[in-house]
CSV table of C-alpha atoms in Angstrom, one decimal:
chain,number,residue,atom,x,y,z
A,1056,MET,CA,-1.5,-43.2,-52.0
A,1057,ILE,CA,1.1,-40.4,-51.6
A,1058,ILE,CA,2.5,-39.4,-48.2
A,1059,TYR,CA,4.2,-36.1,-47.5
A,1060,ASN,CA,6.1,-36.2,-44.2
A,1061,PHE,CA,7.0,-33.1,-42.2
A,1062,TYR,CA,9.5,-33.5,-39.3
A,1063,VAL,CA,9.7,-30.1,-37.6
A,1064,ASP,CA,11.6,-28.5,-34.7
A,1065,LYS,CA,9.7,-25.3,-33.7
A,1066,ASN,CA,13.0,-23.7,-32.7
A,1067,ALA,CA,14.0,-23.7,-36.3
A,1068,ASN,CA,11.8,-20.9,-37.5
A,1069,ASN,CA,9.0,-20.0,-35.1
A,1070,LYS,CA,10.5,-20.4,-31.7
A,1071,ASN,CA,8.6,-17.6,-29.7
A,1072,GLU,CA,5.7,-17.3,-32.0
A,1073,LYS,CA,2.1,-18.4,-31.4
A,1074,THR,CA,2.0,-20.4,-34.6
A,1075,LEU,CA,4.2,-22.9,-36.4
A,1076,GLN,CA,4.4,-22.5,-40.2
A,1077,LEU,CA,4.9,-25.6,-42.3
A,1078,LYS,CA,5.7,-25.0,-46.0
A,1079,PRO,CA,6.1,-27.9,-48.5
A,1080,LEU,CA,9.1,-27.6,-50.9
A,1081,TYR,CA,6.5,-27.3,-53.6
A,1082,PRO,CA,2.7,-26.7,-53.4
A,1083,ILE,CA,0.7,-29.9,-53.0
A,1084,GLU,CA,-1.8,-30.0,-55.8
A,1085,LEU,CA,-4.7,-32.5,-55.9
A,1086,LYS,CA,-6.5,-33.7,-59.0
A,1087,ASP,CA,-10.2,-33.9,-59.2
A,1088,ASP,CA,-10.3,-37.6,-58.3
A,1089,GLN,CA,-8.1,-37.2,-55.3
A,1090,TYR,CA,-8.6,-36.1,-51.7
A,1091,ALA,CA,-6.2,-35.5,-48.8
A,1092,THR,CA,-6.0,-36.2,-45.1
A,1093,ILE,CA,-3.9,-34.7,-42.3
A,1094,LYS,CA,-2.4,-36.8,-39.6
A,1095,LEU,CA,-0.4,-35.8,-36.5
A,1096,CYS,CA,1.8,-38.8,-35.9
A,1097,ASP,CA,3.6,-37.7,-32.8
A,1098,PHE,CA,4.4,-34.5,-30.8
A,1099,SER,CA,6.8,-33.6,-28.0
A,1100,TYR,CA,7.5,-30.5,-26.0
A,1101,LEU,CA,9.1,-29.5,-22.7
A,1102,ASN,CA,6.4,-28.4,-20.2
A,1103,ASN,CA,7.8,-25.0,-19.4
A,1104,GLN,CA,4.6,-23.1,-19.6
A,1105,TYR,CA,4.2,-21.4,-16.1
A,1106,ASN,CA,0.9,-22.0,-14.3
A,1107,ILE,CA,0.9,-18.4,-13.1
A,1108,SER,CA,2.1,-15.7,-15.5
A,1109,GLN,CA,1.5,-12.4,-17.3
A,1110,ASN,CA,0.8,-14.4,-20.4
A,1111,LEU,CA,-2.1,-16.3,-18.8
A,1112,LYS,CA,-3.4,-13.1,-17.2
A,1113,ASN,CA,-3.6,-14.7,-13.8
A,1114,ASN,CA,-0.6,-13.2,-12.0
A,1115,THR,CA,-2.3,-9.9,-10.8
A,1116,LEU,CA,-4.8,-9.3,-8.0
A,1117,ILE,CA,-6.4,-5.9,-7.4
A,1118,LEU,CA,-6.8,-4.8,-3.8
A,1119,LYS,CA,-9.4,-2.1,-3.5
A,1120,GLN,CA,-9.1,0.2,-0.5
A,1121,THR,CA,-11.8,2.6,0.4
A,1122,ASP,CA,-11.0,5.3,2.9
A,1123,TYR,CA,-13.2,5.9,5.9
A,1124,SER,CA,-13.0,9.0,8.0
A,1125,TYR,CA,-14.9,10.1,11.1
A,1126,ASP,CA,-16.3,13.6,11.6
A,1127,ILE,CA,-16.4,15.4,14.9
A,1128,THR,CA,-19.0,17.6,16.7
A,1129,ILE,CA,-17.6,20.3,18.9
A,1130,GLY,CA,-19.3,20.9,22.2
A,1131,THR,CA,-19.2,23.9,24.6
A,1132,ASN,CA,-17.5,22.7,27.8
A,1133,THR,CA,-13.8,23.6,28.2
A,1134,SER,CA,-11.0,22.3,30.5
A,1135,TYR,CA,-7.3,22.7,31.0
A,1136,THR,CA,-5.2,19.9,29.5
A,1137,PRO,CA,-3.8,18.1,32.6
A,1138,LEU,CA,-0.1,18.3,31.7
A,1139,ALA,CA,1.5,19.3,35.1
A,1140,VAL,CA,0.1,16.3,36.9
A,1141,GLU,CA,1.3,14.0,34.2
A,1142,PHE,CA,5.0,14.9,34.7
A,1143,PHE,CA,5.6,16.9,38.0
A,1144,GLU,CA,5.0,16.6,41.7
A,1145,SER,CA,2.1,18.5,43.2
A,1146,THR,CA,3.3,18.8,46.8
A,1147,SER,CA,4.2,22.3,47.8
A,1148,GLY,CA,7.9,22.9,47.8
A,1149,ASN,CA,8.9,20.3,45.3
A,1150,GLU,CA,6.7,21.2,42.3
A,1151,ASP,CA,9.7,21.1,40.0
A,1152,ASP,CA,10.6,17.5,40.7
A,1153,LEU,CA,9.5,14.9,38.2
A,1154,LEU,CA,7.1,12.2,39.4
A,1155,THR,CA,8.4,8.8,40.2
A,1156,GLY,CA,8.4,6.8,36.9
A,1157,VAL,CA,8.8,9.9,34.8
A,1158,THR,CA,12.1,10.1,32.9
A,1159,SER,CA,13.8,13.0,31.0
A,1160,THR,CA,16.3,12.0,28.3
A,1161,PHE,CA,18.4,14.1,26.0
A,1162,ALA,CA,19.4,13.4,22.4
A,1163,SER,CA,20.0,15.5,19.3
A,1164,ASN,CA,19.3,18.7,21.2
A,1165,LEU,CA,15.9,17.5,22.3
A,1166,TYR,CA,14.6,16.5,25.8
A,1167,THR,CA,11.9,13.9,25.9
A,1168,ILE,CA,9.9,13.7,29.1
A,1169,THR,CA,7.5,10.8,29.5
A,1170,ARG,CA,5.9,8.4,32.0
A,1171,ALA,CA,7.3,4.9,31.8
A,1172,THR,CA,4.0,3.2,32.1
A,1173,ASN,CA,0.6,4.1,30.6
A,1174,PRO,CA,1.6,7.6,29.5
A,1175,ASN,CA,-1.1,10.1,28.5
A,1176,TYR,CA,1.3,12.7,27.0
A,1177,LYS,CA,4.9,13.2,26.0
A,1178,LEU,CA,6.7,16.5,26.4
A,1179,TYR,CA,9.5,17.5,24.1
A,1180,TYR,CA,11.8,20.5,24.8
A,1181,ALA,CA,14.4,21.6,22.2
A,1182,SER,CA,17.5,23.0,23.8
A,1183,THR,CA,21.3,23.2,23.2
A,1184,ASN,CA,22.0,22.7,26.9
A,1185,SER,CA,22.5,19.0,27.5
A,1186,SER,CA,22.6,19.3,31.3
A,1187,TYR,CA,19.5,21.5,31.9
A,1188,THR,CA,17.0,20.7,34.6
A,1189,ILE,CA,13.5,21.5,33.2
A,1190,PRO,CA,11.3,23.3,35.8
A,1191,ASN,CA,7.6,22.9,36.2
A,1192,PHE,CA,6.3,25.6,33.8
A,1193,LEU,CA,3.0,23.8,33.4
A,1194,ASP,CA,1.2,25.1,36.5
A,1195,ASP,CA,0.7,28.2,38.6
A,1196,VAL,CA,3.9,27.9,40.7
A,1197,LYS,CA,6.1,30.9,39.8
A,1198,ASP,CA,8.4,33.3,41.6
A,1199,VAL,CA,9.4,36.6,40.2
A,1200,ASN,CA,12.7,36.5,42.2
A,1201,ASP,CA,13.6,32.8,41.3
A,1202,ALA,CA,14.7,32.4,37.7
A,1203,SER,CA,15.2,28.7,38.2
A,1204,LYS,CA,11.4,28.2,38.3
A,1205,SER,CA,11.0,29.6,34.8
A,1206,LEU,CA,12.0,27.8,31.6
A,1207,ASP,CA,14.8,29.0,29.2
A,1208,PHE,CA,12.8,29.8,26.1
A,1209,ASN,CA,14.3,31.9,23.4
A,1210,GLU,CA,13.3,31.8,19.8
A,1211,ASP,CA,16.8,30.8,18.5
A,1212,ASP,CA,17.2,27.6,20.5
A,1213,ASN,CA,14.0,26.5,22.2
A,1214,GLU,CA,10.6,25.1,21.4
A,1215,ILE,CA,8.0,22.9,23.2
A,1216,ILE,CA,6.0,20.1,21.7
A,1217,VAL,CA,3.2,18.3,23.5
A,1218,GLU,CA,2.2,14.9,22.2
A,1219,THR,CA,-1.1,13.1,23.1
A,1220,ILE,CA,-0.6,9.4,23.2
A,1221,ASP,CA,-4.3,8.2,22.8
A,1222,ILE,CA,-5.4,9.2,19.3
A,1223,THR,CA,-9.1,9.0,20.4
A,1224,ASN,CA,-8.5,11.7,23.0
A,1225,CYS,CA,-6.4,14.3,21.1
A,1226,PRO,CA,-7.4,17.8,22.2
A,1227,ILE,CA,-8.9,20.7,20.3
A,1228,VAL,CA,-6.9,23.5,22.0
A,1229,LYS,CA,-8.8,26.8,21.9
A,1230,THR,CA,-7.1,29.0,24.4
A,1231,ILE,CA,-3.5,29.6,25.4
A,1232,THR,CA,-2.3,31.2,28.6
A,1233,PHE,CA,1.4,32.0,28.8
A,1234,ASP,CA,3.6,34.0,31.2
A,1235,ILE,CA,6.9,35.7,30.3
A,1236,HIS,CA,9.3,36.3,33.1
A,1237,LYS,CA,11.8,39.2,33.0
A,1238,HIS,CA,14.1,37.7,35.7
A,1239,ASN,CA,16.8,40.4,36.1
A,1240,THR,CA,17.2,44.1,36.5
A,1241,ASN,CA,18.7,44.8,33.1
A,1242,ALA,CA,17.0,47.7,31.3
A,1243,VAL,CA,14.5,46.7,28.7
A,1244,ILE,CA,15.6,47.7,25.2
A,1245,SER,CA,13.2,48.8,22.5
A,1246,GLY,CA,10.8,46.3,21.0
A,1247,MET,CA,10.5,43.7,23.7
A,1248,THR,CA,7.1,42.5,22.5
A,1249,PHE,CA,6.5,38.8,22.3
A,1250,GLU,CA,3.9,36.5,20.8
A,1251,MET,CA,3.4,32.8,21.5
A,1252,GLN,CA,3.2,31.0,18.2
A,1253,VAL,CA,1.1,27.8,18.1
A,1254,PHE,CA,1.2,25.0,15.6
A,1255,GLY,CA,-0.7,21.7,15.2
A,1256,SER,CA,0.4,18.4,13.5
A,1257,ASN,CA,-0.6,14.8,13.4
A,1258,ASP,CA,2.7,13.4,12.3
A,1259,ASN,CA,5.2,15.7,14.0
A,1260,ILE,CA,6.6,16.6,10.6
A,1261,THR,CA,4.1,18.9,8.9
A,1262,TYR,CA,2.8,21.6,11.1
A,1263,THR,CA,-0.1,24.0,10.6
A,1264,ARG,CA,0.1,27.5,12.1
A,1265,LEU,CA,-2.9,28.1,14.5
A,1266,PRO,CA,-3.0,31.9,14.7
A,1267,ALA,CA,-4.6,34.0,17.4
A,1268,THR,CA,-8.2,34.9,16.6
A,1269,THR,CA,-7.2,38.5,17.2
A,1270,LEU,CA,-3.5,38.9,16.7
A,1271,ALA,CA,-3.0,42.0,18.9
A,1272,THR,CA,-4.4,40.2,21.9
A,1273,SER,CA,-1.7,37.6,21.8
A,1274,TYR,CA,1.2,39.9,22.6
A,1275,ILE,CA,3.1,40.4,25.9
A,1276,ASP,CA,4.9,43.8,25.9
A,1277,PHE,CA,7.6,45.0,28.3
A,1278,THR,CA,8.1,48.7,29.0
A,1279,LEU,CA,11.1,50.3,27.4
A,1280,GLY,CA,13.8,51.1,30.0
A,1281,SER,CA,12.2,49.1,32.8
A,1282,THR,CA,14.7,47.6,35.3
A,1283,THR,CA,12.0,45.7,37.3
A,1284,LYS,CA,11.8,42.0,37.6
A,1285,GLU,CA,8.3,41.0,36.6
A,1286,ILE,CA,6.1,38.3,35.2
A,1287,ILE,CA,3.5,39.3,32.6
A,1288,THR,CA,0.5,37.0,31.8
A,1289,ASN,CA,-1.6,36.9,28.7
A,1290,THR,CA,-4.5,34.7,27.6
A,1291,PHE,CA,-5.6,34.5,24.0
A,1292,ASN,CA,-7.8,32.4,21.8
A,1293,ILE,CA,-6.5,30.6,18.7
A,1294,THR,CA,-8.3,29.7,15.5
A,1295,ASN,CA,-8.7,26.0,15.7
A,1296,ASN,CA,-11.5,23.5,15.2
A,1297,ASN,CA,-9.5,20.4,14.8
A,1298,PRO,CA,-7.9,17.9,17.3
A,1299,TYR,CA,-4.2,17.5,16.8
A,1300,LYS,CA,-1.9,14.8,18.2
A,1301,TYR,CA,1.0,17.3,18.4
A,1302,TYR,CA,1.0,20.9,19.5
A,1303,LYS,CA,4.2,23.0,19.1
A,1304,PHE,CA,5.0,26.3,20.8
A,1305,LYS,CA,7.6,28.9,19.9
A,1306,LEU,CA,8.3,32.3,21.2
A,1307,ASN,CA,8.6,35.1,18.7
A,1308,ASN,CA,9.6,38.8,19.1
A,1309,ILE,CA,7.4,40.7,16.7
A,1310,TYR,CA,9.9,43.5,16.0
A,1311,TYR,CA,13.1,41.5,15.4
A,1312,ASP,CA,13.6,39.1,12.6
A,1313,PHE,CA,16.6,36.8,12.0
A,1314,GLY,CA,18.8,38.4,9.4
A,1315,ASP,CA,17.9,42.0,10.3
A,1316,THR,CA,20.8,44.3,10.9
A,1317,ASP,CA,19.6,45.0,14.5
A,1318,TYR,CA,18.8,41.3,15.3
A,1319,PRO,CA,22.2,40.9,17.2
A,1320,ASN,CA,21.0,43.6,19.6
A,1321,TYR,CA,18.0,41.4,20.4
A,1322,GLN,CA,20.2,38.3,20.8
A,1323,VAL,CA,22.2,40.0,23.5
A,1324,VAL,CA,19.1,40.4,25.7
A,1325,MET,CA,17.3,37.1,24.8
A,1326,ALA,CA,18.4,35.5,28.0
A,1327,ASP,CA,16.7,38.2,30.1
A,1328,PHE,CA,13.3,36.6,29.3
A,1329,LYS,CA,12.0,33.1,30.3
A,1330,LEU,CA,8.8,31.2,30.1
A,1331,ALA,CA,7.2,31.1,33.5
A,1332,ARG,CA,4.0,29.3,32.6
A,1333,LEU,CA,2.2,27.6,29.7
A,1334,LEU,CA,-1.4,26.4,30.0
A,1335,LEU,CA,-3.6,24.8,27.3
A,1336,ASN,CA,-7.4,25.1,27.4
A,1337,GLU,CA,-9.3,22.6,25.3
A,1338,ILE,CA,-12.9,22.2,24.2
A,1339,GLU,CA,-14.9,19.0,24.3
A,1340,TYR,CA,-16.0,17.2,21.2
A,1341,THR,CA,-17.5,13.8,20.1
A,1342,THR,CA,-16.4,11.6,17.2
A,1343,SER,CA,-19.0,10.1,15.0
A,1344,THR,CA,-19.1,6.3,14.7
A,1345,THR,CA,-20.6,6.6,11.2
A,1346,PRO,CA,-17.9,6.9,8.6
A,1347,THR,CA,-17.6,9.4,5.8
A,1348,ILE,CA,-16.8,7.2,2.8
A,1349,GLY,CA,-13.9,8.6,0.8
A,1350,ALA,CA,-12.1,7.6,-2.4
A,1351,THR,CA,-11.3,4.0,-3.4
A,1352,THR,CA,-7.7,3.2,-4.4
A,1353,ASP,CA,-6.8,0.2,-6.6
A,1354,THR,CA,-3.5,-1.4,-6.0
A,1355,ASN,CA,-2.1,-4.1,-8.3
A,1356,LEU,CA,-0.5,-7.0,-6.4
A,1357,THR,CA,1.6,-8.9,-9.0
A,1358,LEU,CA,3.2,-12.3,-8.6
A,1359,THR,CA,6.4,-13.1,-10.4
A,1360,ASP,CA,5.8,-15.5,-13.3
A,1361,GLY,CA,6.5,-19.1,-12.3
A,1362,PHE,CA,5.4,-22.6,-11.4
A,1363,TYR,CA,3.4,-22.3,-8.1
A,1364,ASN,CA,2.1,-24.9,-5.7
A,1365,SER,CA,-0.2,-24.0,-2.7
A,1366,THR,CA,2.8,-23.4,-0.4
A,1367,THR,CA,4.8,-21.2,-2.7
A,1368,LEU,CA,1.6,-19.3,-3.7
A,1369,ILE,CA,0.7,-18.6,-0.1
A,1370,ASN,CA,4.2,-17.5,0.8
A,1371,ARG,CA,4.3,-15.1,-2.1
A,1372,LEU,CA,0.8,-13.7,-1.4
A,1373,ASN,CA,1.6,-13.1,2.3
A,1374,THR,CA,4.6,-11.0,1.2
A,1375,LEU,CA,2.4,-8.9,-1.1
A,1376,PHE,CA,-0.5,-8.5,1.4
A,1377,GLN,CA,1.7,-7.9,4.5
A,1378,PRO,CA,1.6,-4.0,4.2
A,1379,TYR,CA,-2.3,-4.2,4.2
A,1380,ASN,CA,-2.6,-6.3,7.3
A,1381,VAL,CA,-4.0,-9.3,5.4
A,1382,VAL,CA,-2.8,-12.9,6.1
A,1383,ILE,CA,-3.4,-15.7,3.7
A,1384,THR,CA,-3.7,-19.4,4.8
A,1385,ILE,CA,-5.3,-22.5,3.3
A,1386,ASP,CA,-7.8,-24.9,4.8
A,1387,THR,CA,-6.0,-28.2,4.5
A,1388,TYR,CA,-9.2,-30.2,4.5
A,1389,THR,CA,-11.1,-28.2,1.8
A,1390,ASN,CA,-8.1,-26.6,0.0
A,1391,LYS,CA,-9.8,-23.2,0.2
A,1392,LEU,CA,-7.9,-20.0,0.6
A,1393,ILE,CA,-8.5,-18.0,3.7
A,1394,PHE,CA,-7.9,-14.2,3.6
A,1395,THR,CA,-7.7,-12.9,7.2
A,1396,ASN,CA,-8.1,-9.1,7.6
A,1397,THR,CA,-6.1,-8.4,10.8
A,1398,GLN,CA,-6.4,-4.6,10.8
A,1399,ASN,CA,-6.9,-3.2,14.3
A,1400,TYR,CA,-8.3,0.3,13.6
A,1401,THR,CA,-9.8,2.3,16.5
A,1402,ILE,CA,-12.3,5.0,15.4
A,1403,ASN,CA,-10.7,8.4,15.8
A,1404,SER,CA,-10.8,11.8,14.1
A,1405,ILE,CA,-7.1,12.1,13.7
A,1406,PHE,CA,-6.3,9.4,11.2
A,1407,SER,CA,-8.7,8.0,8.6
A,1408,ASN,CA,-8.9,4.3,8.0
A,1409,SER,CA,-7.4,3.7,4.6
A,1410,ASN,CA,-8.7,0.1,4.8
A,1411,GLY,CA,-12.2,1.1,5.8
A,1412,LYS,CA,-13.5,-1.2,3.2
A,1413,LEU,CA,-11.1,-3.7,1.7
A,1414,GLN,CA,-12.0,-5.7,-1.4
A,1415,LEU,CA,-10.2,-8.2,-3.6
A,1416,GLN,CA,-10.9,-8.1,-7.3
A,1417,PHE,CA,-10.3,-11.0,-9.7
A,1418,LEU,CA,-9.9,-9.8,-13.3
A,1419,ASN,CA,-10.9,-12.9,-15.2
A,1420,LYS,CA,-12.1,-16.5,-15.1
A,1421,ASN,CA,-8.6,-17.9,-15.1
A,1422,ILE,CA,-7.7,-16.2,-11.9
A,1423,LYS,CA,-11.0,-16.9,-10.3
A,1424,ASP,CA,-10.6,-20.6,-11.0
A,1425,ASN,CA,-7.0,-20.5,-9.7
A,1426,TYR,CA,-8.0,-18.9,-6.4
A,1427,GLY,CA,-11.4,-20.6,-6.0
A,1428,SER,CA,-13.7,-17.6,-6.2
A,1429,ASP,CA,-17.2,-17.5,-7.8
A,1430,ALA,CA,-17.3,-13.7,-7.5
A,1431,ASP,CA,-15.4,-11.0,-9.4
A,1432,ILE,CA,-15.0,-9.0,-6.2
A,1433,VAL,CA,-14.8,-10.3,-2.6
A,1434,GLU,CA,-15.0,-8.0,0.4
A,1435,LEU,CA,-12.4,-8.7,3.0
A,1436,VAL,CA,-14.2,-7.9,6.3
A,1437,ALA,CA,-12.4,-8.0,9.6
A,1438,GLY,CA,-11.5,-11.5,10.5
A,1439,GLN,CA,-11.5,-14.6,8.3
A,1440,ASN,CA,-12.8,-14.6,4.7
A,1441,ILE,CA,-13.0,-18.0,3.1
A,1442,LEU,CA,-13.2,-18.2,-0.7
A,1443,SER,CA,-16.1,-20.3,-2.0
A,1444,LYS,CA,-14.1,-23.0,-3.9
A,1445,ASN,CA,-10.9,-24.9,-3.6
A,1446,ILE,CA,-7.8,-23.5,-5.4
A,1447,ASN,CA,-6.9,-25.0,-8.8
A,1448,LEU,CA,-3.4,-24.2,-9.9
A,1449,THR,CA,-3.5,-26.6,-12.9
A,1450,ASN,CA,-3.9,-23.7,-15.3
A,1451,PHE,CA,-4.2,-25.8,-18.3
A,1452,ALA,CA,-4.8,-29.5,-18.1
A,1453,LYS,CA,-4.9,-30.0,-21.9
A,1454,LEU,CA,-2.8,-28.8,-24.8
A,1455,ILE,CA,-4.9,-28.4,-27.9
A,1456,ILE,CA,-3.2,-28.6,-31.4
A,1457,ALA,CA,-5.1,-27.2,-34.4
A,1458,SER,CA,-4.3,-26.6,-38.0
A,1459,SER,CA,-5.4,-24.1,-40.6
A,1460,LEU,CA,-6.6,-26.7,-43.1
A,1461,ASN,CA,-10.3,-27.2,-43.7
A,1462,HIS,CA,-11.6,-30.4,-42.3
A,1463,GLN,CA,-14.4,-32.0,-44.1
A,1464,GLU,CA,-16.0,-32.9,-40.7
A,1465,LYS,CA,-15.5,-29.8,-38.6
A,1466,THR,CA,-14.4,-30.5,-35.0
A,1467,HIS,CA,-16.8,-29.3,-32.3
A,1468,ASN,CA,-15.8,-27.8,-29.0
A,1469,GLU,CA,-17.7,-26.3,-26.1
A,1470,LEU,CA,-14.8,-24.6,-24.2
A,1471,ILE,CA,-15.0,-21.6,-21.9
A,1472,GLY,CA,-12.6,-18.7,-22.3
A,1473,GLY,CA,-10.5,-17.8,-19.3
A,1474,ASN,CA,-9.4,-14.2,-20.1
A,1475,GLU,CA,-9.4,-11.5,-22.7
A,1476,TYR,CA,-7.0,-13.6,-24.8
A,1477,ALA,CA,-9.5,-16.3,-25.4
A,1478,SER,CA,-10.2,-16.9,-29.0
A,1479,GLY,CA,-11.8,-19.3,-31.5
A,1480,ILE,CA,-10.1,-22.6,-32.2
A,1481,GLY,CA,-9.7,-24.0,-35.7
A,1482,ASN,CA,-10.0,-27.7,-36.5
A,1483,ILE,CA,-8.5,-29.8,-33.7
A,1484,LEU,CA,-5.9,-32.4,-34.5
A,1485,ALA,CA,-5.0,-33.5,-30.9
A,1486,TRP,CA,-6.2,-33.0,-27.3
A,1487,ILE,CA,-3.2,-33.8,-25.2
A,1488,ALA,CA,-2.9,-34.3,-21.4
A,1489,ASN,CA,-0.7,-31.5,-20.1
A,1490,ASP,CA,-1.0,-31.9,-16.3
A,1491,HIS,CA,2.5,-33.3,-15.8
A,1492,ILE,CA,5.1,-32.0,-13.4
A,1493,PRO,CA,7.0,-28.8,-14.5
A,1494,PHE,CA,9.9,-29.2,-16.9
A,1495,SER,CA,8.9,-32.7,-17.9
A,1496,TYR,CA,8.4,-33.7,-21.5
A,1497,ILE,CA,4.9,-34.0,-22.8
A,1498,ASN,CA,4.9,-36.8,-25.4
A,1499,TYR,CA,2.0,-37.7,-27.7
A,1500,VAL,CA,1.9,-40.6,-30.1
A,1501,ASN,CA,-1.1,-41.1,-32.4
A,1502,THR,CA,-1.6,-44.8,-31.5
A,1503,GLU,CA,-5.1,-44.7,-32.8
A,1504,GLU,CA,-3.8,-43.7,-36.2
A,1505,LEU,CA,-6.3,-40.8,-36.4
A,1506,GLU,CA,-6.3,-38.8,-39.6
A,1507,TYR,CA,-8.8,-36.2,-40.8
A,1508,ARG,CA,-10.0,-35.7,-44.4
A,1509,ILE,CA,-9.6,-32.1,-45.6
A,1510,ASP,CA,-11.3,-30.2,-48.4
A,1511,ASN,CA,-8.2,-28.3,-49.5
A,1512,LYS,CA,-7.2,-29.0,-53.1
A,1513,SER,CA,-4.0,-26.9,-53.0
A,1514,ILE,CA,-1.7,-26.8,-50.0
A,1515,ASN,CA,1.3,-24.5,-49.9
A,1516,ASN,CA,1.2,-23.5,-46.2
A,1517,ILE,CA,0.0,-25.2,-43.0
A,1518,VAL,CA,-0.4,-23.2,-39.9
A,1519,MET,CA,-0.3,-25.1,-36.6
A,1520,SER,CA,-1.7,-23.3,-33.5
A,1521,PHE,CA,-1.6,-24.3,-29.8
A,1522,TYR,CA,-4.1,-23.6,-27.1
A,1523,ASN,CA,-5.1,-24.5,-23.5
A,1524,GLU,CA,-8.5,-25.7,-22.7
A,1525,LYS,CA,-9.5,-22.1,-21.9
A,1526,THR,CA,-9.1,-21.3,-25.6
A,1527,GLN,CA,-6.0,-19.1,-25.1
A,1528,GLN,CA,-3.4,-19.4,-27.8
A,1529,LEU,CA,0.0,-20.3,-26.4
A,1530,SER,CA,3.5,-19.3,-27.5
A,1531,LEU,CA,5.5,-22.5,-27.2
A,1532,ASP,CA,9.2,-21.9,-27.4
A,1533,ASN,CA,9.9,-25.5,-28.2
A,1534,ALA,CA,8.2,-28.5,-29.9
A,1535,LEU,CA,9.0,-31.5,-32.1
A,1536,LEU,CA,6.3,-32.9,-34.3
A,1537,HIS,CA,5.8,-35.4,-37.1
A,1538,LEU,CA,2.9,-34.5,-39.5
A,1539,GLN,CA,1.7,-36.3,-42.6
A,1540,ILE,CA,-0.4,-35.1,-45.5
A,1541,LYS,CA,-1.8,-38.2,-47.3
A,1542,ILE,CA,-3.2,-38.1,-50.8
A,1543,TYR,CA,-5.8,-40.7,-51.8
A,1544,ASN,CA,-7.4,-41.6,-55.1
A,1545,ILE,CA,-11.1,-41.7,-55.2
A,1546,ASN,CA,-12.3,-45.0,-56.6
A,1547,ARG,CA,-14.8,-44.6,-59.5
């Protein structure tokens, strides 16, 4: 009997490769009356193969979000938006006083007026005057001889924004009534024709212009040369079939544009005109409770490669799922993961529900086994969603060592692939328990003295491969092994 011993450190030549190449100094040639066996005498490696990693294809979950929106049906009844009673007194003589509990604050050239408790609306007024008292311009109280009852409202410095707090009750404003007050006896110069510009927004950032249905009807015009104090009223319809959370109002003189050579002439007389009244008339509508199903967005939620136990896994998952209002816990009796969908969406026509339908997709068997799911896709309905099986973070319990040599008696396996990297396995030399604590040494000694007869008659290269029990080939970055090729003579 001849024995060829191979003592190999994988770091020497094949550190980060999926195979280990063993090359005899000279080819091993067998005569016709000889046969060979292969024997793995012992094997050691540091258990640094992460149980969740990109390599194992079990570090990414896909969150599928389907958008639900809700259509409206516009009715016929109209009503005035009740703004004056939200902010101001209604008793005759003190109509310009704010109600008890209503505050007016100033910051960054903007007044914010709101009720401290249970507000229905907020009123914003842009102004460069930090000590201005805002009069009640939201009702019918006006006095042609009292300029203090009208609002400073020039197009350079002022604008009004009305915010509706309850998103289920945002108005569809259809008609605007506004009064312009010429409050002194200065002669009217040419071109004192004003329009009220109306804009709608749902985020107070991007606004959509809502034009008058007939532009000419939206103007208020003052007679050239007039020295009379007067209040002129106009009511006009706007093109709008959508509810908005924010409505913005700006005054615009249609004959003077900023930057024109004669614009300074207009600026001189801007203060002659104020806003005496602003009324909003809205139309009723109903919001459907049946959603219109929109697009589905897939978001990859990826865990950092590492060794995870149930606690560290849940902590990391909660960080990933927090923006989507999903909380992950574990049932300590069954070891099953619980995904709780905590979203609190109220049906409205302003904002769609980006999580109208929320689903969790598992890409392969590896990750389904890890998380305890029988299904590829699990819908996360509102409330608790308990996965069907316990978690299993032992991502490979066995390390399989195979060689490229041809066994006379082929090894048989019935293993199930875990992901797209699953492959066939050659003839198995060893099946080693791998479920040890991370960064401990896995040591195998062939105490049973197992060796396998091979059919090869010429051996000049031996390829060793490593797999987990889900038939995925592994790239071990370290290993020490002792292998023998034994040559026997056949007795005649």
